[in-house]
Short mmCIF file of C-alpha atoms and ligand atoms in Angstrom, two decimals:
data_model
loop_
_atom_site.label_atom_id
_atom_site.label_comp_id
_atom_site.label_asym_id
_atom_site.label_seq_id
_atom_site.Cartn_x
_atom_site.Cartn_y
_atom_site.Cartn_z
CA MET A 1 109.23 -75.11 -33.18
CA HIS A 2 111.40 -72.35 -34.54
CA SER A 3 112.30 -70.51 -31.34
CA SER A 4 113.48 -72.39 -28.33
CA ILE A 5 116.68 -73.06 -26.48
CA ARG A 6 117.32 -76.01 -24.20
CA HIS A 7 117.64 -75.09 -20.54
CA PRO A 8 120.90 -76.48 -19.14
CA VAL A 9 118.91 -78.61 -16.69
CA GLY A 10 115.98 -79.93 -18.69
CA ALA A 11 113.09 -77.87 -20.04
CA LYS A 12 113.22 -76.21 -23.43
CA LEU A 13 112.83 -72.47 -22.94
CA VAL A 14 110.44 -70.72 -25.32
CA ASP A 15 112.04 -67.65 -26.87
CA GLY A 16 109.03 -65.31 -26.77
CA ARG A 17 111.09 -62.36 -27.99
CA ALA A 18 112.11 -64.13 -31.21
CA ILE A 19 108.57 -65.36 -31.89
CA SER A 20 107.20 -61.89 -31.19
CA LEU A 21 109.60 -60.31 -33.68
CA SER A 22 108.68 -62.81 -36.38
CA ILE A 23 104.96 -62.10 -35.82
CA GLN A 24 105.68 -58.36 -35.99
CA ASP A 25 107.47 -58.92 -39.32
CA GLN A 26 104.34 -60.60 -40.67
CA VAL A 27 102.21 -57.74 -39.32
CA SER A 28 104.50 -55.22 -41.08
CA GLU A 29 103.80 -56.94 -44.40
CA GLY A 30 100.04 -56.71 -43.83
CA VAL A 31 100.37 -53.06 -42.83
CA SER A 32 102.28 -52.30 -46.07
CA ALA A 33 99.64 -54.08 -48.13
CA LEU A 34 96.97 -51.89 -46.47
CA ARG A 35 99.03 -48.77 -47.10
CA ASP A 36 99.16 -49.70 -50.79
CA ARG A 37 95.36 -49.48 -50.67
CA GLY A 38 95.55 -46.03 -49.07
CA VAL A 39 94.81 -47.14 -45.49
CA GLU A 40 97.19 -46.29 -42.64
CA ALA A 41 96.69 -48.75 -39.76
CA HIS A 42 96.28 -46.65 -36.62
CA LEU A 43 96.24 -47.52 -32.91
CA ALA A 44 95.14 -45.00 -30.28
CA VAL A 45 96.30 -45.59 -26.71
CA VAL A 46 94.68 -43.72 -23.84
CA ILE A 47 96.57 -43.52 -20.57
CA ALA A 48 94.96 -42.04 -17.48
CA GLY A 49 96.51 -43.71 -14.44
CA ASP A 50 99.80 -42.68 -12.85
CA ASP A 51 101.18 -46.21 -12.53
CA PRO A 52 104.86 -46.06 -13.64
CA ALA A 53 104.65 -49.60 -15.09
CA SER A 54 101.76 -48.47 -17.35
CA HIS A 55 103.98 -45.81 -18.86
CA VAL A 56 106.62 -48.45 -19.63
CA TYR A 57 103.98 -50.72 -21.23
CA VAL A 58 102.63 -47.85 -23.33
CA ARG A 59 106.11 -46.90 -24.51
CA ASN A 60 106.74 -50.53 -25.51
CA LYS A 61 103.47 -50.58 -27.46
CA GLU A 62 104.46 -47.35 -29.24
CA LYS A 63 107.84 -48.87 -30.14
CA ALA A 64 106.16 -51.99 -31.53
CA CYS A 65 103.78 -49.83 -33.60
CA HIS A 66 106.76 -47.98 -35.00
CA ARG A 67 108.44 -51.28 -35.86
CA CYS A 68 105.34 -52.56 -37.66
CA GLY A 69 104.63 -49.29 -39.50
CA ILE A 70 101.41 -48.75 -37.52
CA LYS A 71 100.57 -45.13 -36.71
CA SER A 72 100.22 -44.67 -32.96
CA THR A 73 98.51 -41.85 -31.14
CA ARG A 74 98.85 -41.48 -27.41
CA ILE A 75 96.29 -39.56 -25.39
CA ASP A 76 97.46 -38.64 -21.91
CA LEU A 77 94.70 -37.83 -19.43
CA PRO A 78 95.30 -36.58 -15.90
CA PRO A 79 95.54 -39.37 -13.29
CA THR A 80 92.57 -37.78 -11.53
CA SER A 81 90.32 -38.33 -14.59
CA GLU A 82 86.84 -39.64 -13.91
CA LEU A 83 84.81 -42.07 -15.97
CA PRO A 84 82.85 -39.48 -18.05
CA ALA A 85 86.08 -37.83 -19.25
CA ILE A 86 87.54 -41.18 -20.32
CA LEU A 87 84.30 -42.24 -22.01
CA GLY A 88 84.27 -38.89 -23.85
CA VAL A 89 87.70 -39.58 -25.34
CA VAL A 90 86.72 -43.14 -26.29
CA GLU A 91 83.58 -41.80 -27.98
CA GLN A 92 85.67 -39.42 -30.11
CA LEU A 93 88.02 -42.24 -31.08
CA ASN A 94 85.07 -44.54 -31.87
CA SER A 95 83.78 -42.02 -34.39
CA ASP A 96 87.19 -41.17 -35.87
CA GLU A 97 87.39 -43.20 -39.08
CA THR A 98 91.17 -42.89 -39.22
CA VAL A 99 91.49 -44.84 -35.92
CA HIS A 100 91.24 -48.64 -36.16
CA GLY A 101 92.31 -49.79 -32.69
CA ILE A 102 91.56 -48.27 -29.28
CA LEU A 103 93.18 -49.31 -26.04
CA VAL A 104 92.75 -47.76 -22.60
CA GLN A 105 95.76 -48.74 -20.55
CA SER A 106 95.01 -50.57 -17.31
CA PRO A 107 94.90 -49.78 -14.41
CA ALA A 108 92.36 -47.00 -14.73
CA PRO A 109 92.44 -44.25 -12.10
CA GLU A 110 91.17 -45.33 -8.71
CA GLY A 111 87.40 -45.68 -8.51
CA VAL A 112 86.94 -45.88 -12.30
CA ASP A 113 85.18 -49.06 -13.48
CA GLU A 114 87.33 -50.72 -16.16
CA LEU A 115 84.38 -52.85 -17.29
CA GLN A 116 82.49 -49.73 -18.32
CA ILE A 117 85.52 -48.51 -20.27
CA SER A 118 85.88 -51.86 -22.09
CA SER A 119 82.18 -51.83 -22.93
CA SER A 120 82.36 -48.31 -24.39
CA ILE A 121 84.92 -49.18 -27.08
CA LEU A 122 83.41 -50.23 -30.41
CA PRO A 123 83.85 -54.03 -30.60
CA GLU A 124 85.38 -53.59 -34.08
CA LYS A 125 88.13 -51.36 -32.59
CA ASP A 126 88.54 -53.31 -29.34
CA VAL A 127 92.13 -54.48 -29.89
CA ASP A 128 92.44 -55.60 -26.24
CA GLY A 129 89.57 -58.04 -26.88
CA PHE A 130 87.84 -57.21 -23.59
CA HIS A 131 84.50 -55.95 -24.94
CA PRO A 132 81.59 -58.19 -23.87
CA VAL A 133 80.75 -58.80 -27.54
CA ASN A 134 84.24 -60.12 -28.29
CA LEU A 135 84.44 -62.19 -25.08
CA GLY A 136 80.86 -63.39 -25.68
CA ARG A 137 81.75 -64.55 -29.18
CA LEU A 138 84.62 -66.55 -27.72
CA VAL A 139 82.28 -68.23 -25.21
CA GLN A 140 80.00 -69.14 -28.13
CA GLY A 141 82.89 -70.89 -29.85
CA ASP A 142 83.35 -68.11 -32.41
CA SER A 143 87.00 -67.06 -32.45
CA GLY A 144 86.51 -64.67 -35.39
CA GLY A 145 86.30 -61.58 -33.15
CA LEU A 146 89.23 -59.68 -31.66
CA LEU A 147 90.66 -61.91 -28.93
CA PRO A 148 92.51 -60.89 -25.74
CA CYS A 149 96.20 -60.49 -26.50
CA THR A 150 97.86 -62.41 -23.65
CA PRO A 151 95.92 -65.69 -23.97
CA SER A 152 96.16 -65.41 -27.78
CA GLY A 153 99.92 -65.09 -27.40
CA VAL A 154 99.98 -68.21 -25.23
CA MET A 155 97.97 -70.10 -27.85
CA ARG A 156 100.45 -69.01 -30.52
CA ILE A 157 103.36 -70.27 -28.37
CA LEU A 158 101.65 -73.64 -27.89
CA GLU A 159 100.85 -73.96 -31.62
CA LEU A 160 104.36 -73.02 -32.74
CA SER A 161 105.86 -75.44 -30.22
CA GLU A 162 103.61 -78.15 -31.66
CA ALA A 163 102.33 -78.92 -28.16
CA SER A 164 99.85 -81.76 -28.27
CA LEU A 165 96.59 -80.14 -27.13
CA SER A 166 93.74 -82.37 -28.28
CA GLY A 167 92.58 -84.42 -25.30
CA ALA A 168 95.42 -83.06 -23.15
CA LYS A 169 94.78 -82.06 -19.55
CA ALA A 170 95.29 -78.32 -19.14
CA VAL A 171 95.21 -76.40 -15.88
CA VAL A 172 94.86 -72.61 -15.88
CA ILE A 173 95.65 -70.93 -12.56
CA GLY A 174 93.78 -67.63 -12.44
CA ARG A 175 90.31 -66.69 -13.67
CA SER A 176 90.60 -63.00 -14.52
CA ARG A 177 88.56 -61.45 -17.32
CA ILE A 178 91.73 -60.52 -19.19
CA VAL A 179 93.90 -63.63 -18.86
CA GLY A 180 92.72 -66.72 -16.97
CA MET A 181 89.11 -66.98 -18.10
CA PRO A 182 89.66 -66.33 -21.84
CA MET A 183 92.72 -68.62 -21.67
CA ALA A 184 90.53 -71.46 -20.39
CA MET A 185 87.96 -70.75 -23.14
CA MET A 186 90.62 -70.83 -25.86
CA LEU A 187 92.17 -74.07 -24.65
CA SER A 188 88.79 -75.80 -24.42
CA GLN A 189 87.32 -74.55 -27.71
CA LYS A 190 86.41 -77.03 -30.41
CA GLY A 191 89.41 -77.77 -32.59
CA VAL A 192 91.86 -77.19 -29.72
CA ASP A 193 90.09 -79.69 -27.48
CA ALA A 194 92.08 -79.63 -24.25
CA THR A 195 90.28 -80.69 -21.07
CA VAL A 196 90.58 -77.62 -18.88
CA THR A 197 90.55 -77.11 -15.12
CA ILE A 198 90.45 -73.55 -13.79
CA ALA A 199 92.15 -73.04 -10.42
CA HIS A 200 92.00 -69.88 -8.29
CA SER A 201 92.60 -68.52 -4.81
CA LYS A 202 89.93 -70.72 -3.27
CA SER A 203 91.05 -73.96 -4.93
CA ARG A 204 92.08 -76.73 -2.55
CA GLY A 205 94.90 -79.16 -3.28
CA MET A 206 96.76 -77.06 -5.84
CA SER A 207 99.65 -79.47 -5.99
CA GLN A 208 97.36 -82.40 -6.91
CA ILE A 209 95.41 -80.32 -9.43
CA CYS A 210 98.58 -79.13 -11.17
CA LYS A 211 100.34 -82.50 -11.06
CA GLU A 212 97.74 -83.82 -13.56
CA ALA A 213 98.45 -81.07 -16.10
CA ASP A 214 100.07 -81.76 -19.44
CA ILE A 215 99.75 -78.00 -20.02
CA LEU A 216 99.98 -75.65 -17.04
CA VAL A 217 99.30 -71.93 -17.50
CA SER A 218 99.84 -69.77 -14.45
CA ALA A 219 98.36 -66.24 -14.37
CA VAL A 220 98.37 -65.30 -10.70
CA GLY A 221 100.95 -62.59 -10.00
CA VAL A 222 102.57 -64.17 -6.92
CA PRO A 223 106.31 -64.78 -7.40
CA HIS A 224 107.30 -68.44 -7.60
CA ILE A 225 103.97 -69.75 -6.33
CA VAL A 226 104.16 -72.72 -8.75
CA LYS A 227 106.49 -75.29 -7.20
CA ARG A 228 108.67 -77.97 -8.76
CA GLU A 229 106.72 -80.66 -6.88
CA TRP A 230 103.48 -79.59 -8.63
CA ILE A 231 104.77 -80.37 -12.12
CA LYS A 232 104.13 -83.49 -14.14
CA PRO A 233 107.45 -84.51 -15.75
CA GLY A 234 107.60 -83.23 -19.32
CA ALA A 235 104.67 -80.79 -18.88
CA PHE A 236 104.42 -77.58 -20.92
CA VAL A 237 104.55 -74.78 -18.36
CA VAL A 238 103.51 -71.28 -19.38
CA ASP A 239 104.32 -68.50 -16.93
CA VAL A 240 102.11 -65.46 -17.50
CA GLY A 241 102.79 -63.88 -14.11
CA ILE A 242 104.94 -60.79 -13.82
CA SER A 243 105.81 -59.42 -10.39
CA ARG A 244 108.27 -56.75 -9.47
CA VAL A 245 110.79 -58.04 -6.95
CA GLU A 246 113.93 -56.54 -5.46
CA ASP A 247 116.24 -57.75 -8.21
CA GLY A 248 113.94 -57.22 -11.21
CA LEU A 249 110.98 -59.21 -12.49
CA ALA A 250 109.75 -62.61 -11.32
CA GLY A 251 107.22 -64.98 -12.77
CA ASP A 252 104.75 -67.24 -10.98
CA VAL A 253 106.89 -70.29 -11.63
CA ALA A 254 109.81 -71.26 -9.38
CA PRO A 255 113.06 -71.47 -11.37
CA ASN A 256 113.69 -75.13 -10.46
CA VAL A 257 110.50 -76.13 -12.32
CA ALA A 258 112.86 -76.18 -15.33
CA GLU A 259 114.34 -79.40 -13.91
CA VAL A 260 111.04 -81.25 -14.42
CA ALA A 261 109.05 -79.46 -17.13
CA GLY A 262 109.43 -80.33 -20.81
CA TRP A 263 108.86 -76.72 -21.92
CA LEU A 264 108.91 -73.46 -20.01
CA THR A 265 108.27 -69.84 -20.91
CA PRO A 266 110.79 -67.59 -19.12
CA VAL A 267 110.04 -64.30 -17.34
CA PRO A 268 111.01 -61.93 -18.80
CA GLY A 269 111.19 -62.91 -22.46
CA GLY A 270 108.32 -65.40 -22.69
CA VAL A 271 104.66 -64.39 -22.71
CA GLY A 272 105.26 -60.62 -22.27
CA PRO A 273 106.64 -59.96 -25.78
CA MET A 274 103.89 -62.18 -27.25
CA THR A 275 101.21 -59.94 -25.75
CA ILE A 276 102.60 -56.97 -27.65
CA ALA A 277 102.87 -58.98 -30.87
CA MET A 278 99.22 -60.02 -30.59
CA LEU A 279 98.23 -56.39 -29.99
CA MET A 280 99.95 -55.45 -33.25
CA SER A 281 98.24 -58.37 -34.97
CA ASN A 282 94.82 -57.33 -33.59
CA THR A 283 95.38 -53.74 -34.77
CA LEU A 284 96.14 -54.96 -38.28
CA ARG A 285 93.05 -57.24 -38.22
CA ALA A 286 90.87 -54.38 -37.00
CA ALA A 287 92.17 -52.11 -39.78
CA GLU A 288 91.58 -54.85 -42.37
CA MET A 289 88.08 -55.64 -41.09
CA LEU A 290 87.13 -51.93 -41.08
CA ASN A 291 88.47 -51.59 -44.64
CA PRO A 292 87.33 -54.76 -46.42
P1 NAP B 1 94.32 -60.83 -11.42
O1 NAP B 1 93.14 -60.17 -12.05
O2 NAP B 1 94.82 -60.31 -10.11
O3 NAP B 1 93.96 -62.38 -11.26
C1 NAP B 1 94.78 -63.24 -10.55
C2 NAP B 1 94.14 -64.60 -10.43
O4 NAP B 1 94.98 -65.43 -9.66
C3 NAP B 1 92.77 -64.57 -9.76
O5 NAP B 1 91.86 -65.37 -10.47
C4 NAP B 1 93.06 -65.13 -8.38
O6 NAP B 1 91.99 -65.90 -7.83
C5 NAP B 1 94.20 -66.07 -8.67
N1 NAP B 1 95.00 -66.27 -7.46
C6 NAP B 1 95.44 -65.36 -6.58
N2 NAP B 1 96.14 -65.95 -5.59
C7 NAP B 1 96.12 -67.29 -5.84
C8 NAP B 1 96.64 -68.42 -5.18
N3 NAP B 1 97.31 -68.31 -4.04
N4 NAP B 1 96.41 -69.63 -5.72
C9 NAP B 1 95.73 -69.77 -6.88
N5 NAP B 1 95.20 -68.72 -7.54
C10 NAP B 1 95.40 -67.49 -7.03
O7 NAP B 1 95.56 -60.82 -12.38
P2 NAP B 1 95.66 -60.86 -13.99
O8 NAP B 1 95.36 -59.52 -14.53
O9 NAP B 1 94.94 -62.05 -14.51
O10 NAP B 1 97.22 -61.10 -14.15
C11 NAP B 1 97.86 -62.22 -13.58
C12 NAP B 1 99.37 -62.07 -13.70
O11 NAP B 1 99.71 -62.04 -15.07
C13 NAP B 1 99.95 -60.79 -13.10
O12 NAP B 1 101.22 -61.05 -12.60
C14 NAP B 1 100.05 -59.87 -14.29
O13 NAP B 1 101.07 -58.89 -14.12
C15 NAP B 1 100.44 -60.85 -15.35
N6 NAP B 1 100.10 -60.44 -16.72
C16 NAP B 1 101.07 -60.60 -17.63
C17 NAP B 1 100.81 -60.27 -18.93
C18 NAP B 1 101.89 -60.47 -19.93
O14 NAP B 1 101.84 -59.87 -20.98
N7 NAP B 1 102.84 -61.36 -19.67
C19 NAP B 1 99.58 -59.73 -19.30
C20 NAP B 1 98.59 -59.61 -18.35
C21 NAP B 1 98.86 -59.98 -17.04
P3 NAP B 1 90.56 -65.24 -7.43
O15 NAP B 1 89.82 -65.10 -8.72
O16 NAP B 1 89.97 -66.24 -6.52
O17 NAP B 1 90.86 -63.92 -6.78
#
């Protein structure tokens, strides 16, 4: 593992920022190689909601594009936009041959169905990996499509940390379309071979379920919901959750989990930067696949 520091108490902390930067360096090389062939990798980001956090995320994505040499175009729509207006913009971007990746920042304006937006993006340009074709390929055991960025980032962390996955017991808390469910699919796919349990808000006996986990991925969004007592000693704990609290950001995992876990991803600085790195990587892949 090339990027970890030992927590003073026990767990090794995964340095997601350092890993993210090294992935972005690799993406930059691929982007230059494409440029040498006359292709400028190009990501279009559509933002329609008025959520302040979305604006921060979009700015971070623009910065990462700049770092990787990817052209980024931002399309700001009014927060009152309705589905037809958003679909109209996506349609234009789908047919624009100079655009390789399209992302519509979540959350969409109130009342707008995000599933319909995801389904309207060409699967080849779906750098968020949420199109039913890309998620369907994953369910069929085909990981050659564009995969959702956050669970892909978690997989990259586990691989680089040389976590032992084959036959391991993994628990994923959360079953959302964008994190929990694809995460469970990736961990259980052939070749990775973890035995996966999916837990959610109706699960009973969370502490017992989690205590079995060699790998525990939490994607809930409730600060410090994962307790020290739930952790198998030495487990690899991945904290996807991000919640805004009075004094900044908090993950799902209680800080004293570090006393028991073998590995832990911090919040901030763990999974968050990996999501952006995987978005850059997906944009490069999309540009390469559209320009074979
Ligand atoms: P989501 O759609 O709200 O899903 C949350 C999941 O947690 C649901 O499946 C829900 O169960 C489950 N859950 C809620 N309360 C629970 C409880 N008490 N016990 C067990 N499970 C519970 O959220 P999401 O979009 O997947 O995101 C999850 C978290 O990850 C959020 O904090 C989000 O900000 C963060 N996130 C971070 C990144 C990153 O880059 N680091 C990227 C995406 C998301 P039900 O299905 O039963 O409702």
